[in-house]
JSON list of C-alpha atoms in Angstrom, two decimals:
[
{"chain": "A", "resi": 1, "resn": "UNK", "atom": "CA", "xyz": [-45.54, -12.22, 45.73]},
{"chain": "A", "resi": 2, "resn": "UNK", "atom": "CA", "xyz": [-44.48, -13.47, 49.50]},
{"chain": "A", "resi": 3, "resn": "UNK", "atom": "CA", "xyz": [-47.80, -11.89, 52.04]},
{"chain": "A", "resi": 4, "resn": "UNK", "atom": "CA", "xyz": [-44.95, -10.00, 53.71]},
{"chain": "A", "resi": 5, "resn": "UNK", "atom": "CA", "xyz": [-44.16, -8.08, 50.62]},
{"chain": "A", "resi": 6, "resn": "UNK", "atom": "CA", "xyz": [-47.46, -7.41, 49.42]},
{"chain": "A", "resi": 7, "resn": "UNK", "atom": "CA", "xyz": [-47.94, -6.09, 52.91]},
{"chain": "A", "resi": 8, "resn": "UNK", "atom": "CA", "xyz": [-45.15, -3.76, 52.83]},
{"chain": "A", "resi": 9, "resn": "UNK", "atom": "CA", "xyz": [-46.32, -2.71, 49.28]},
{"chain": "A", "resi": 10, "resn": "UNK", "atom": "CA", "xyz": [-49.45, -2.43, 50.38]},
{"chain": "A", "resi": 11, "resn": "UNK", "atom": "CA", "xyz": [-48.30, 0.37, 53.70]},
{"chain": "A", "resi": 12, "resn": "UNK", "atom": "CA", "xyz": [-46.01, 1.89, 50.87]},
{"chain": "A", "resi": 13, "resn": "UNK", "atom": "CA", "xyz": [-48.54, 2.74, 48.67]},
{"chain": "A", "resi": 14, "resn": "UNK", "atom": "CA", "xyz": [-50.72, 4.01, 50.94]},
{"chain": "A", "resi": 15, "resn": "UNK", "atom": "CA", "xyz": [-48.37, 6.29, 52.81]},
{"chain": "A", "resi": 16, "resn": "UNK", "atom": "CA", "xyz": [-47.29, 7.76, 48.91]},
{"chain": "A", "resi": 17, "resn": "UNK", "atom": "CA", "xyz": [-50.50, 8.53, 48.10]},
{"chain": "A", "resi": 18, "resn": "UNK", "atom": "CA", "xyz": [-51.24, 10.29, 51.72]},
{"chain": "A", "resi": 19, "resn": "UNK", "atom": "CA", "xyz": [-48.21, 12.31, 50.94]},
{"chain": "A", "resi": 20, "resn": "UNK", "atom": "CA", "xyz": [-49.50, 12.87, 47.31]},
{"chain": "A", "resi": 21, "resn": "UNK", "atom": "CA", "xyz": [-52.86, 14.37, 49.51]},
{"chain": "A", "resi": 22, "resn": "UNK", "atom": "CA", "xyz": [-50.71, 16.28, 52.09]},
{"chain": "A", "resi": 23, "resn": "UNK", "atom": "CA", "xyz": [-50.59, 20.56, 51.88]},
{"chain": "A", "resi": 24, "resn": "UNK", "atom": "CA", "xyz": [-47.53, 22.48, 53.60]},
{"chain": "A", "resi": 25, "resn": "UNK", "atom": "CA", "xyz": [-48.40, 22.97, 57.20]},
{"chain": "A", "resi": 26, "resn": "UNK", "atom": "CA", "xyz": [-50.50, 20.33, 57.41]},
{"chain": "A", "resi": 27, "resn": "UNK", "atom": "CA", "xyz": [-47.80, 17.35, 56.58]},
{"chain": "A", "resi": 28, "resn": "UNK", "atom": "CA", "xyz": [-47.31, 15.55, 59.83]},
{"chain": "A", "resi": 29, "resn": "UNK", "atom": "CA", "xyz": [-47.48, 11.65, 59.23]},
{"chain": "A", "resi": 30, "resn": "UNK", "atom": "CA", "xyz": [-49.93, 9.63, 61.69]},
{"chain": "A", "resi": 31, "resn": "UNK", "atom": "CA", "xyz": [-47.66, 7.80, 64.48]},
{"chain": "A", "resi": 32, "resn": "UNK", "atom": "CA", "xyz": [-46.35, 4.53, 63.77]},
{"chain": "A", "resi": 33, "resn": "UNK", "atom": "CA", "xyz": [-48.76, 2.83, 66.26]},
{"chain": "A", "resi": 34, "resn": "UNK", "atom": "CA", "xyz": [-52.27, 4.65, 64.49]},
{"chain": "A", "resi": 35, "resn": "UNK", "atom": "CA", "xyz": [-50.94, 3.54, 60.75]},
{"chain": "A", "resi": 36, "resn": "UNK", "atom": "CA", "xyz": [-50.11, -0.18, 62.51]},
{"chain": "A", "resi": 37, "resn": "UNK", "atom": "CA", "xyz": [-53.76, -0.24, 63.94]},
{"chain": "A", "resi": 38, "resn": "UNK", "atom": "CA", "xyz": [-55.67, 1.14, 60.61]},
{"chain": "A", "resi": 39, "resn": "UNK", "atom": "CA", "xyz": [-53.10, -1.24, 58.16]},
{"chain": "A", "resi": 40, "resn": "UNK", "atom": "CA", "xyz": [-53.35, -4.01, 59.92]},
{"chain": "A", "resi": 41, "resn": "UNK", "atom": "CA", "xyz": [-50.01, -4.68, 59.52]},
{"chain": "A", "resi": 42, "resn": "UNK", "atom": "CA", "xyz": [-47.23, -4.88, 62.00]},
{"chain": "A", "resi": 43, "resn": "UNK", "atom": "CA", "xyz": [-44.96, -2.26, 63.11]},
{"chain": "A", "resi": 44, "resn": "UNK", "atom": "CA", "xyz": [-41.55, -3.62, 61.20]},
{"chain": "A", "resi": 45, "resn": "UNK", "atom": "CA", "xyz": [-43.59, -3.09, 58.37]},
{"chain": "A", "resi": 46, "resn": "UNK", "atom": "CA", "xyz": [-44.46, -0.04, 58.88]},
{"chain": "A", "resi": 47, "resn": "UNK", "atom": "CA", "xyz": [-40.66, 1.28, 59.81]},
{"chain": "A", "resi": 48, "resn": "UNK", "atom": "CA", "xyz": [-39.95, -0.43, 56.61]},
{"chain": "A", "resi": 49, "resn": "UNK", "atom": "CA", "xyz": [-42.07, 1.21, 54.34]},
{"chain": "A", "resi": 50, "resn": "UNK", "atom": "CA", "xyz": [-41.08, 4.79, 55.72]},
{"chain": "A", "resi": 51, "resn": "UNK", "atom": "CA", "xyz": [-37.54, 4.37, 55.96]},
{"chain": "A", "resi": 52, "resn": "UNK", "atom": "CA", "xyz": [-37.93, 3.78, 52.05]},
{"chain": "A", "resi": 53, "resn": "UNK", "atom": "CA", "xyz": [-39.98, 7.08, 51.98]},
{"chain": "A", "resi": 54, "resn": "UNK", "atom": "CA", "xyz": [-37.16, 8.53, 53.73]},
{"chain": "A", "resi": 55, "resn": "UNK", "atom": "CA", "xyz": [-34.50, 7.16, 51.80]},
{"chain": "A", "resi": 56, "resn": "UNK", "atom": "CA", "xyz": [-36.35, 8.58, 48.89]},
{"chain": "A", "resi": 57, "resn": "UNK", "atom": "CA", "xyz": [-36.78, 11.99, 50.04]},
{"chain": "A", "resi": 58, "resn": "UNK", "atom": "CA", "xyz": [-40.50, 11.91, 50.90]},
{"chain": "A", "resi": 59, "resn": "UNK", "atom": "CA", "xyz": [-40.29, 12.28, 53.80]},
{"chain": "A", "resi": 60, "resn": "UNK", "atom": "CA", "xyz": [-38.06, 13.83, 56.82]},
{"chain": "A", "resi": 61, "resn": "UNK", "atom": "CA", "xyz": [-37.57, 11.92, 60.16]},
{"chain": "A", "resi": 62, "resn": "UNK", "atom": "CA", "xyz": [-37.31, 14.32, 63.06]},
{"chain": "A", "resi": 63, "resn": "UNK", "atom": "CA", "xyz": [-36.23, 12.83, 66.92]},
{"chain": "A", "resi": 64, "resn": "UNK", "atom": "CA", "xyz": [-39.07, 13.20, 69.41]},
{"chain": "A", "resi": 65, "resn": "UNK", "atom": "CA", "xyz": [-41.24, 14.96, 66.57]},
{"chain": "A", "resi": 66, "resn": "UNK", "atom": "CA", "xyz": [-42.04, 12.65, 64.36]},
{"chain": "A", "resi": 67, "resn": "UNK", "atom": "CA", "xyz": [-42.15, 11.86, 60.30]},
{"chain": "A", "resi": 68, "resn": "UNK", "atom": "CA", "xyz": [-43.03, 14.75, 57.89]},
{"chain": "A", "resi": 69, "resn": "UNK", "atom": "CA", "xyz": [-44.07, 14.59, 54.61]},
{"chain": "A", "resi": 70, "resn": "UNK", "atom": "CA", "xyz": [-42.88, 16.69, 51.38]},
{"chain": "A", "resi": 71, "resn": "UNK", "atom": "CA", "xyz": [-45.74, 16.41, 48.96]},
{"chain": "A", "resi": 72, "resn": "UNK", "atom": "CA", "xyz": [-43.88, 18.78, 46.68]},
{"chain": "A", "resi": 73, "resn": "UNK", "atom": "CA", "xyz": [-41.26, 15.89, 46.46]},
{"chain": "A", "resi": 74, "resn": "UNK", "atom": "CA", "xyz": [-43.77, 14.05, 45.27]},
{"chain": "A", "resi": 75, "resn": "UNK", "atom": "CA", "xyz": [-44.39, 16.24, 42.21]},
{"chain": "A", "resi": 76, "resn": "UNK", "atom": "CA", "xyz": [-41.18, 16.11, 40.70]},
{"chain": "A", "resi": 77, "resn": "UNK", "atom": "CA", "xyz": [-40.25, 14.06, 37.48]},
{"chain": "A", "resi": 78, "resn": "UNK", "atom": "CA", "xyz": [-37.34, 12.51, 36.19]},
{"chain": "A", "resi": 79, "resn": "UNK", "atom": "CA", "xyz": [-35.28, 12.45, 39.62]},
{"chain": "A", "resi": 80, "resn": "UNK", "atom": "CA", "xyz": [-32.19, 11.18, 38.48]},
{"chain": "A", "resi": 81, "resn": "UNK", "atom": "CA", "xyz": [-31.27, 10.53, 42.33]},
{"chain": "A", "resi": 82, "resn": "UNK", "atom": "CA", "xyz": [-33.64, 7.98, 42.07]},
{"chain": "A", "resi": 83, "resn": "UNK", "atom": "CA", "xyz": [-32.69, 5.41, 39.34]},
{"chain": "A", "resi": 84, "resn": "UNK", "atom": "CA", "xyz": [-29.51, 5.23, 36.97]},
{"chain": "A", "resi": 85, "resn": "UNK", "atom": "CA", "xyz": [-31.88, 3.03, 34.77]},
{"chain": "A", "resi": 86, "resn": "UNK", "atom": "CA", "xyz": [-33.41, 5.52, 31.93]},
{"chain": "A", "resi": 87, "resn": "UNK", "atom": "CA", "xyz": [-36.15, 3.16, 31.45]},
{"chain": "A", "resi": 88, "resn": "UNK", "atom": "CA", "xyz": [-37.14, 4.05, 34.87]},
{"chain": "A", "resi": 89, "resn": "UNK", "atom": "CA", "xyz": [-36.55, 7.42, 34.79]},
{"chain": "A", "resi": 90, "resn": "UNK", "atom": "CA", "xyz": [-38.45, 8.30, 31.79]},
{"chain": "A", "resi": 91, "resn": "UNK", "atom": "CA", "xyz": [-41.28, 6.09, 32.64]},
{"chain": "A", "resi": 92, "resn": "UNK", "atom": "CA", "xyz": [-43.74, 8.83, 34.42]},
{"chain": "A", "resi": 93, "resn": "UNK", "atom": "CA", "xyz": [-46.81, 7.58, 32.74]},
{"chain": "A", "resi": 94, "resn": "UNK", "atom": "CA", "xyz": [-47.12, 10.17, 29.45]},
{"chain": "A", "resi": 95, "resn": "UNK", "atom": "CA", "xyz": [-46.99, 7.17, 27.34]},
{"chain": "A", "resi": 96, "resn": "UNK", "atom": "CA", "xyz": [-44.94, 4.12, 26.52]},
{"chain": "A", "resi": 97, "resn": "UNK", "atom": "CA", "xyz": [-40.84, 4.34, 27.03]},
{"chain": "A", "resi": 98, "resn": "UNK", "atom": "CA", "xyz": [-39.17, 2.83, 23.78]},
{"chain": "A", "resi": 99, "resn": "UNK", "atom": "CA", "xyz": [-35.35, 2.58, 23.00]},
{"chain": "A", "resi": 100, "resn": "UNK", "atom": "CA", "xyz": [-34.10, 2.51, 19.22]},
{"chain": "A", "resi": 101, "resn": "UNK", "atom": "CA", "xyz": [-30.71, 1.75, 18.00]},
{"chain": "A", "resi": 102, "resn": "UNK", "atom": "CA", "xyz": [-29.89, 4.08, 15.75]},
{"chain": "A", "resi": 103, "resn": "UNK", "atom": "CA", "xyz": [-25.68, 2.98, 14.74]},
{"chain": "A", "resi": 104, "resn": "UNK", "atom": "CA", "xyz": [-23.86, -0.10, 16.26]},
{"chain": "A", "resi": 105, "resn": "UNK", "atom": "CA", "xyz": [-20.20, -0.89, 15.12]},
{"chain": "A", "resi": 106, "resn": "UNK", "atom": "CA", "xyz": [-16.66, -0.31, 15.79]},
{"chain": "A", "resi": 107, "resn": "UNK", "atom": "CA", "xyz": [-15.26, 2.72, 15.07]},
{"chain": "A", "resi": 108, "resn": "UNK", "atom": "CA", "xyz": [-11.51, 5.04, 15.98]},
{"chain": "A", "resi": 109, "resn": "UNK", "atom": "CA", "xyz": [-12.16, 5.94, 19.96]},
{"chain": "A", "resi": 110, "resn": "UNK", "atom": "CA", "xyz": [-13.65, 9.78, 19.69]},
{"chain": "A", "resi": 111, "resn": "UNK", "atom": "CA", "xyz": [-11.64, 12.86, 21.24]},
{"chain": "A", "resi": 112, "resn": "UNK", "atom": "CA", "xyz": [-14.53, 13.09, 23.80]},
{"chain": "A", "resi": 113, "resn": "UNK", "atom": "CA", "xyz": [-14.00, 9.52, 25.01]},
{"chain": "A", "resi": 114, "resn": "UNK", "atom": "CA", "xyz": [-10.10, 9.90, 25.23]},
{"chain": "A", "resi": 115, "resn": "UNK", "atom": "CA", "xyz": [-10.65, 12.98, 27.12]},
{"chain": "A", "resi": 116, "resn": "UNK", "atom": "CA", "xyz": [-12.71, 11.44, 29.93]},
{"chain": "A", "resi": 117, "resn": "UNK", "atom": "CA", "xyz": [-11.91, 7.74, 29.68]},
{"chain": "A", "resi": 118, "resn": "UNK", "atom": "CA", "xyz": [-8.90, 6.90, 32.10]},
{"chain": "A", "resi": 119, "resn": "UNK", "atom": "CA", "xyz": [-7.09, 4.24, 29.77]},
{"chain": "A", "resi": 120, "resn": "UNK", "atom": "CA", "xyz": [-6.44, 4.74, 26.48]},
{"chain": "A", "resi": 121, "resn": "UNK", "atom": "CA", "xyz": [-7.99, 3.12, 23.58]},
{"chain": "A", "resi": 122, "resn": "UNK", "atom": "CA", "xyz": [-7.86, 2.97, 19.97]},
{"chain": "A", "resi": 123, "resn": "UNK", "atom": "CA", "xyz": [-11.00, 0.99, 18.81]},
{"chain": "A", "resi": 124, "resn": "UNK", "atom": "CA", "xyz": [-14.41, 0.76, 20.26]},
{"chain": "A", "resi": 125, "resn": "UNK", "atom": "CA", "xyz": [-17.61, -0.80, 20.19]},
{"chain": "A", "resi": 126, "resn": "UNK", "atom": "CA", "xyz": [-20.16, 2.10, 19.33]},
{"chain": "A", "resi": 127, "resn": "UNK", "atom": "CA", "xyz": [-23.66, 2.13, 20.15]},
{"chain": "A", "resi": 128, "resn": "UNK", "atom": "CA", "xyz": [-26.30, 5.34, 19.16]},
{"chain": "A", "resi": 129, "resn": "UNK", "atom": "CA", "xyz": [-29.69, 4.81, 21.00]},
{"chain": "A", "resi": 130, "resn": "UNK", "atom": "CA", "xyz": [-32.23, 6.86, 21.39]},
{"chain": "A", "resi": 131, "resn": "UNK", "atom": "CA", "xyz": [-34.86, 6.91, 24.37]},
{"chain": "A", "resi": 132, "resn": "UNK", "atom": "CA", "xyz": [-38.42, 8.50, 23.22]},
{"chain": "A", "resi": 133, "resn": "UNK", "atom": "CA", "xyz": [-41.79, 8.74, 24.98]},
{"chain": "A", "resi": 134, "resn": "UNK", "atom": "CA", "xyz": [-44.40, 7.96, 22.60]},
{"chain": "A", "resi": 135, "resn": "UNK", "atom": "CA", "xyz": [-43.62, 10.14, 19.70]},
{"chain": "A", "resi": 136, "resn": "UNK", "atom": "CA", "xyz": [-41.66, 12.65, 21.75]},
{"chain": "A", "resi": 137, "resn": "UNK", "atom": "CA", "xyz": [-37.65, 12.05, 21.42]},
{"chain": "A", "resi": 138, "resn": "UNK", "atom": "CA", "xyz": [-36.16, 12.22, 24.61]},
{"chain": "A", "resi": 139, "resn": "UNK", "atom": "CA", "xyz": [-32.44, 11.53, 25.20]},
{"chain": "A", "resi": 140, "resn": "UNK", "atom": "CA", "xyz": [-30.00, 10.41, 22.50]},
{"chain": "A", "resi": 141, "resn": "UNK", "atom": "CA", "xyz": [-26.84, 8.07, 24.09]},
{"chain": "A", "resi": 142, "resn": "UNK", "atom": "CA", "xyz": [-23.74, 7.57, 22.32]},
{"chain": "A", "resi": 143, "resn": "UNK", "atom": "CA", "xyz": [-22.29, 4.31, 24.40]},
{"chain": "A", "resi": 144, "resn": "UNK", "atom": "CA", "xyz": [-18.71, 3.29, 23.28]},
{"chain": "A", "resi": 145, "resn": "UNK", "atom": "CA", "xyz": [-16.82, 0.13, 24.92]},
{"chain": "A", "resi": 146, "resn": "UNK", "atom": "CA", "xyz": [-13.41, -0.30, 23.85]},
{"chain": "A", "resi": 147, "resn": "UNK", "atom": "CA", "xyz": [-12.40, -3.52, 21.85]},
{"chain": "A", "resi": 148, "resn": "UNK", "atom": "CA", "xyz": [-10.61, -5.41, 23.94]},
{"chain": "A", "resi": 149, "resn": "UNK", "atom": "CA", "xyz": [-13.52, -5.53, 26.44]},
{"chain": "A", "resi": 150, "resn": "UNK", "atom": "CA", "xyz": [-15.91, -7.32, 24.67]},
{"chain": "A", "resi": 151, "resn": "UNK", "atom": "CA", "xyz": [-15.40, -10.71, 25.15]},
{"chain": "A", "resi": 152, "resn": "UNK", "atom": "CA", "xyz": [-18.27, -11.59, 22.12]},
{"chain": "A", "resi": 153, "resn": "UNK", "atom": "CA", "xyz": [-20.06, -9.74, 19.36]},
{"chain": "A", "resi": 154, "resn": "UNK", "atom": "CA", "xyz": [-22.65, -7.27, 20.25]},
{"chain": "A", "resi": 155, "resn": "UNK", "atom": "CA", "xyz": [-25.95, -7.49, 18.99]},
{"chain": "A", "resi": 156, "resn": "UNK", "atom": "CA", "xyz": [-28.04, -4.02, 18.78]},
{"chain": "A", "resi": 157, "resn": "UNK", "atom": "CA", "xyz": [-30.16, -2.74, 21.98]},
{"chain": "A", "resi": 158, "resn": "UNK", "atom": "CA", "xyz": [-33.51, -4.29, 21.99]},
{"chain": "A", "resi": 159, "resn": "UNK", "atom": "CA", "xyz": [-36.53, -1.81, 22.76]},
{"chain": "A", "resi": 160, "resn": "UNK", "atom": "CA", "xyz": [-37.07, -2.89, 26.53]},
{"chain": "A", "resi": 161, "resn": "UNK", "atom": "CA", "xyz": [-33.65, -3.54, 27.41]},
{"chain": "A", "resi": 162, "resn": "UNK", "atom": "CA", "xyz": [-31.53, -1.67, 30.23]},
{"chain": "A", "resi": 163, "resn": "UNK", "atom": "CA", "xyz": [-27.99, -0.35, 29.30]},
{"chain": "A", "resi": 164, "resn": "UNK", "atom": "CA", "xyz": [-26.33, -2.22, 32.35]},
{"chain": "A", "resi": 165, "resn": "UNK", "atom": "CA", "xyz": [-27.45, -5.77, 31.76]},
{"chain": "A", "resi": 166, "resn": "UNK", "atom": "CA", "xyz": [-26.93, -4.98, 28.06]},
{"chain": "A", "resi": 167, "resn": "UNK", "atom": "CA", "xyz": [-22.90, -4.20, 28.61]},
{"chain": "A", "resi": 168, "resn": "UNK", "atom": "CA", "xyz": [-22.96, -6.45, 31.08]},
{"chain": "A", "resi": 169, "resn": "UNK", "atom": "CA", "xyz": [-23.73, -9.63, 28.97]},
{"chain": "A", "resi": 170, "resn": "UNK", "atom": "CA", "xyz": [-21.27, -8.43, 26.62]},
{"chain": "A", "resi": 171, "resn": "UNK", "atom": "CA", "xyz": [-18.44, -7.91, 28.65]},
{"chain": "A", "resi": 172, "resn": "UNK", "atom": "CA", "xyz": [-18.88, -10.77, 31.29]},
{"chain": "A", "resi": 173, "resn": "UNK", "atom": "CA", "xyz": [-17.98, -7.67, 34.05]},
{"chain": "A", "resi": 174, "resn": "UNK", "atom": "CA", "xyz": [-19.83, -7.05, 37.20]},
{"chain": "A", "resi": 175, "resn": "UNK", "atom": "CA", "xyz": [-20.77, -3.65, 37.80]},
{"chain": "A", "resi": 176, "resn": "UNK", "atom": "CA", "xyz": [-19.81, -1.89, 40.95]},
{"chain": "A", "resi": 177, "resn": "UNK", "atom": "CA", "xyz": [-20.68, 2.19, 40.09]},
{"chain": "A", "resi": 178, "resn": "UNK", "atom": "CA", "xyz": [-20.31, 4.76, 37.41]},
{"chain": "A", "resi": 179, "resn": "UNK", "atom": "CA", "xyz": [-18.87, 8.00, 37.95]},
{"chain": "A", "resi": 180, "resn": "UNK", "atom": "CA", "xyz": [-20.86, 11.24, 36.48]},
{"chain": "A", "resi": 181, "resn": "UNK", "atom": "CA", "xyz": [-19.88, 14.07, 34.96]},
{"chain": "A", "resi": 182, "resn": "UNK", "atom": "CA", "xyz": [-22.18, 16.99, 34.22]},
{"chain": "A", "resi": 183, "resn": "UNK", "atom": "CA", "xyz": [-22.00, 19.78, 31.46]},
{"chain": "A", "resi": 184, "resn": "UNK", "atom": "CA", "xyz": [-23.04, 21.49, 28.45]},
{"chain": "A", "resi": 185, "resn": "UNK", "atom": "CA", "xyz": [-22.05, 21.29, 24.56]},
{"chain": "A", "resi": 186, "resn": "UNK", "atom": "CA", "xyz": [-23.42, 20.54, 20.88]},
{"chain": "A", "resi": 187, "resn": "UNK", "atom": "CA", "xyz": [-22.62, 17.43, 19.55]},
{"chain": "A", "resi": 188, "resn": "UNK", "atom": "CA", "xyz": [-25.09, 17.40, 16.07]},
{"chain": "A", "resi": 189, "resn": "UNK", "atom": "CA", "xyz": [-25.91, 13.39, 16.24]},
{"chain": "A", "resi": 190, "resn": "UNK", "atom": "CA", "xyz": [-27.56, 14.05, 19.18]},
{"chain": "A", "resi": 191, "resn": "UNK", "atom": "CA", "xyz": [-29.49, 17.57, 17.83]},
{"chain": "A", "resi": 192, "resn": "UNK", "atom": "CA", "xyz": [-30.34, 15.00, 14.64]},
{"chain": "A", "resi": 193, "resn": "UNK", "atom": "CA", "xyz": [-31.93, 12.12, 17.18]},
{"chain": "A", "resi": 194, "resn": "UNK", "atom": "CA", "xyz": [-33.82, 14.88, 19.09]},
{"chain": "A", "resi": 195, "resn": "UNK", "atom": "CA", "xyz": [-35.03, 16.81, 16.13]},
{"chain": "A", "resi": 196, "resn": "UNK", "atom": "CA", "xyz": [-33.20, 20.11, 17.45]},
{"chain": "A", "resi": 197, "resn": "UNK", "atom": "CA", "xyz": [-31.47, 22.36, 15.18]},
{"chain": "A", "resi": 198, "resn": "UNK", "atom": "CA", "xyz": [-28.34, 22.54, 14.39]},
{"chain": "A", "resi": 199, "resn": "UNK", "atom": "CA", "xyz": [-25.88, 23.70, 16.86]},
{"chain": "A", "resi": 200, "resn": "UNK", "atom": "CA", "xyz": [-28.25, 23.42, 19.96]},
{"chain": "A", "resi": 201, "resn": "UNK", "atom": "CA", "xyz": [-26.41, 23.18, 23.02]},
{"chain": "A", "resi": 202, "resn": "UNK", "atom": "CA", "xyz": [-27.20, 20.51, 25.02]},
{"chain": "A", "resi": 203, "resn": "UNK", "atom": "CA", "xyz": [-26.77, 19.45, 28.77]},
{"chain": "A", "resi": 204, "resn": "UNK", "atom": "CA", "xyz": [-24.56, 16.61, 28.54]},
{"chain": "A", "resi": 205, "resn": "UNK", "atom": "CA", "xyz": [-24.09, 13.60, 30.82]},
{"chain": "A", "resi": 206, "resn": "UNK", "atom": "CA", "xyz": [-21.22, 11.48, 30.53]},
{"chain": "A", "resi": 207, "resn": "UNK", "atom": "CA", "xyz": [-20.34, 8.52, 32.54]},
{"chain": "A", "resi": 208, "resn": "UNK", "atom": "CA", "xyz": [-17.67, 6.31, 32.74]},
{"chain": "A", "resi": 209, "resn": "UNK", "atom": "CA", "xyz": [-18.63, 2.52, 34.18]},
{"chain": "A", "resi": 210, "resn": "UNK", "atom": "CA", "xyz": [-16.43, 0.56, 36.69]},
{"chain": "A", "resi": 211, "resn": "UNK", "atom": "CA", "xyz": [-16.61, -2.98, 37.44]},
{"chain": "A", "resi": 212, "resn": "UNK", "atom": "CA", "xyz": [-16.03, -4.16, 40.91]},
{"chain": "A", "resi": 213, "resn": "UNK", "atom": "CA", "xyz": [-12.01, -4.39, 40.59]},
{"chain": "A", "resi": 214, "resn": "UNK", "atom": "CA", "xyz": [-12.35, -0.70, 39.54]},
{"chain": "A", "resi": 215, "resn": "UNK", "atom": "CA", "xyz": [-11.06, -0.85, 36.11]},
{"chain": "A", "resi": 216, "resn": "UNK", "atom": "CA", "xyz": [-13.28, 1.14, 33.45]},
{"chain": "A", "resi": 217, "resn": "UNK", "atom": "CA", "xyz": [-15.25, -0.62, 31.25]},
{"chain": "A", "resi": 218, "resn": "UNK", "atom": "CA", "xyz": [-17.51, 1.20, 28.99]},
{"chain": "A", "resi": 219, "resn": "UNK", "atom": "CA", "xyz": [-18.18, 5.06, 28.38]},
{"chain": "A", "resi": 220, "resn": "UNK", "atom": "CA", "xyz": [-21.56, 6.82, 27.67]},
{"chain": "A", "resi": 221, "resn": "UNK", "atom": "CA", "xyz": [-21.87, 10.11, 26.19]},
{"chain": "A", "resi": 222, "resn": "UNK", "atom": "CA", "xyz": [-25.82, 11.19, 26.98]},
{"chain": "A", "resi": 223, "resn": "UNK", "atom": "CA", "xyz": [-27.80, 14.21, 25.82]},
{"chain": "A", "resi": 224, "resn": "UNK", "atom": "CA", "xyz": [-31.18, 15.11, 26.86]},
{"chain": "A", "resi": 225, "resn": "UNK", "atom": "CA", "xyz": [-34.07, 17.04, 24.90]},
{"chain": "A", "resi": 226, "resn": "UNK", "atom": "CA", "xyz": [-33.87, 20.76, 26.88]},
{"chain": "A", "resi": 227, "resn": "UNK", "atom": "CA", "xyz": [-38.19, 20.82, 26.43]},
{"chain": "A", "resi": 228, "resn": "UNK", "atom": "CA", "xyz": [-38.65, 17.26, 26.99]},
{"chain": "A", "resi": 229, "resn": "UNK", "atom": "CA", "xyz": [-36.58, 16.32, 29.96]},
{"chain": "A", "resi": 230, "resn": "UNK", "atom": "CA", "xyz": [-36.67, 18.71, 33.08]},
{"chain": "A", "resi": 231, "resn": "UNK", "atom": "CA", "xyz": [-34.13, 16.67, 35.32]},
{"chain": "A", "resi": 232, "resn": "UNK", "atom": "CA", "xyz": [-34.63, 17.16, 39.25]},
{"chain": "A", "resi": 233, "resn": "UNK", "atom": "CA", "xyz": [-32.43, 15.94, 42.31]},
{"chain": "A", "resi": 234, "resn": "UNK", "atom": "CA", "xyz": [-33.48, 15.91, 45.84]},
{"chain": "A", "resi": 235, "resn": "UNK", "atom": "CA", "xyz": [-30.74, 16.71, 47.89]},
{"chain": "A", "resi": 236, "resn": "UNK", "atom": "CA", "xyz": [-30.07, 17.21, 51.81]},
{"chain": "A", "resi": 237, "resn": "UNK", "atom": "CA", "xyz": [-28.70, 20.07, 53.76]}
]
């Protein structure tokens, strides 16, 4: 790792875990010139490594006051404005994050897909996964890419892997954003995968992926285990 970036890791770090420290009322962060002096690193590095703070909600940048800190911020899991990657989001240190295939083949495009996907298909490329921490099951994804996308055969999700770089190698596209939609229903695959009983309803994320000449490319239908998964957004007013 380059000295500068261990050096910016190094300011990061520290000014996470002073948040981590911080009580309300008492969350002003130390001026840029004090943390320079007691870092020993310069002050670039320092804007740096709060403007990432910033960026990630931890803190709140206020003209002629200063930086303060939100160490309730810092106590909130699975932030899905964070990271897209579920590896990442389920990774909060309650034990290791492992992904399971659990069907792979093609199969008629489901109602759900032709609902939400904006061109029409007929056969797709199905994928059931399942994300669990340790023994707990934690989200159950049903991704579907339609046929004529693929430009070789799939092979199944290995246990480490990331769903982008997975489609990605499969469909020779490069990925510009995927557009969210939020809701509710039962779908019983998923109550199966999450050991939930029949006819749970379920908060349901589904996603449809664009690659950079904005033509859709692959559709995910996601479900996530109502005790397991307590999903949290910081947002601005």
């Amino acid at each position: 790792m380059p000295k500068s970036q261990r050096l910016w890791s190094h300011t990061y770090t520290y000014l996470l875990d002073q948040i981590h420290g911080m009580k309300a009322g008492e969350n002003q962060l130390e001026p840029e010139e004090e943390l320079t002096r007691k870092l020993g690193v310069s002050r670039s590095t320092v804007r740096e490594a709060t403007q990432a703070l910033l960026q990630e909600g931890y803190l709140t940048r206020r003209h002629g006051k200063g930086n303060f800190a939100h160490p309730s911020v810092s106590q909130l899991r699975y932030r899905m404005d964070l990271t897209s990657d579920f590896s990442k989001l389920l990774d909060t240190g309650d034990g290791p994050v492992v992904c399971q295939t659990l069907h792979s083949g093609y199969v008629p495009c489901r109602e759900v897909m032709r609902r939400r996907f904006p061109v029409p298909c007929t056969t797709v490329y199905e994928l059931d996964w399942l994300y669990s921490v340790g023994e707990r099951p934690m989200l159950f994804c049903r991704t579907s890419i339609p046929e004529e996308m693929l430009q070789r055969q799939p092979e199944p999700l290995s246990t480490d892997a990331s769903l982008f770089p997975w489609i990605r190698t499969y469909c020779g596209r490069d990925f510009a954003y995927y557009a969210t939609h939020l809701g509710c229903r039962c779908e019983e695959d998923a109550c199966r995968a999450l050991q939930l009983p029949s006819g749970t309803v379920l908060l349901n994320w589904q996603e449809v992926f664009y690659d950079l000449s904005d033509v859709p490319v692959a559709f995910c239908d996601i479900f996530f285990h109502p005790e397991h998964v307590d999903l949290t957004m910081v947002l601005r007013p």
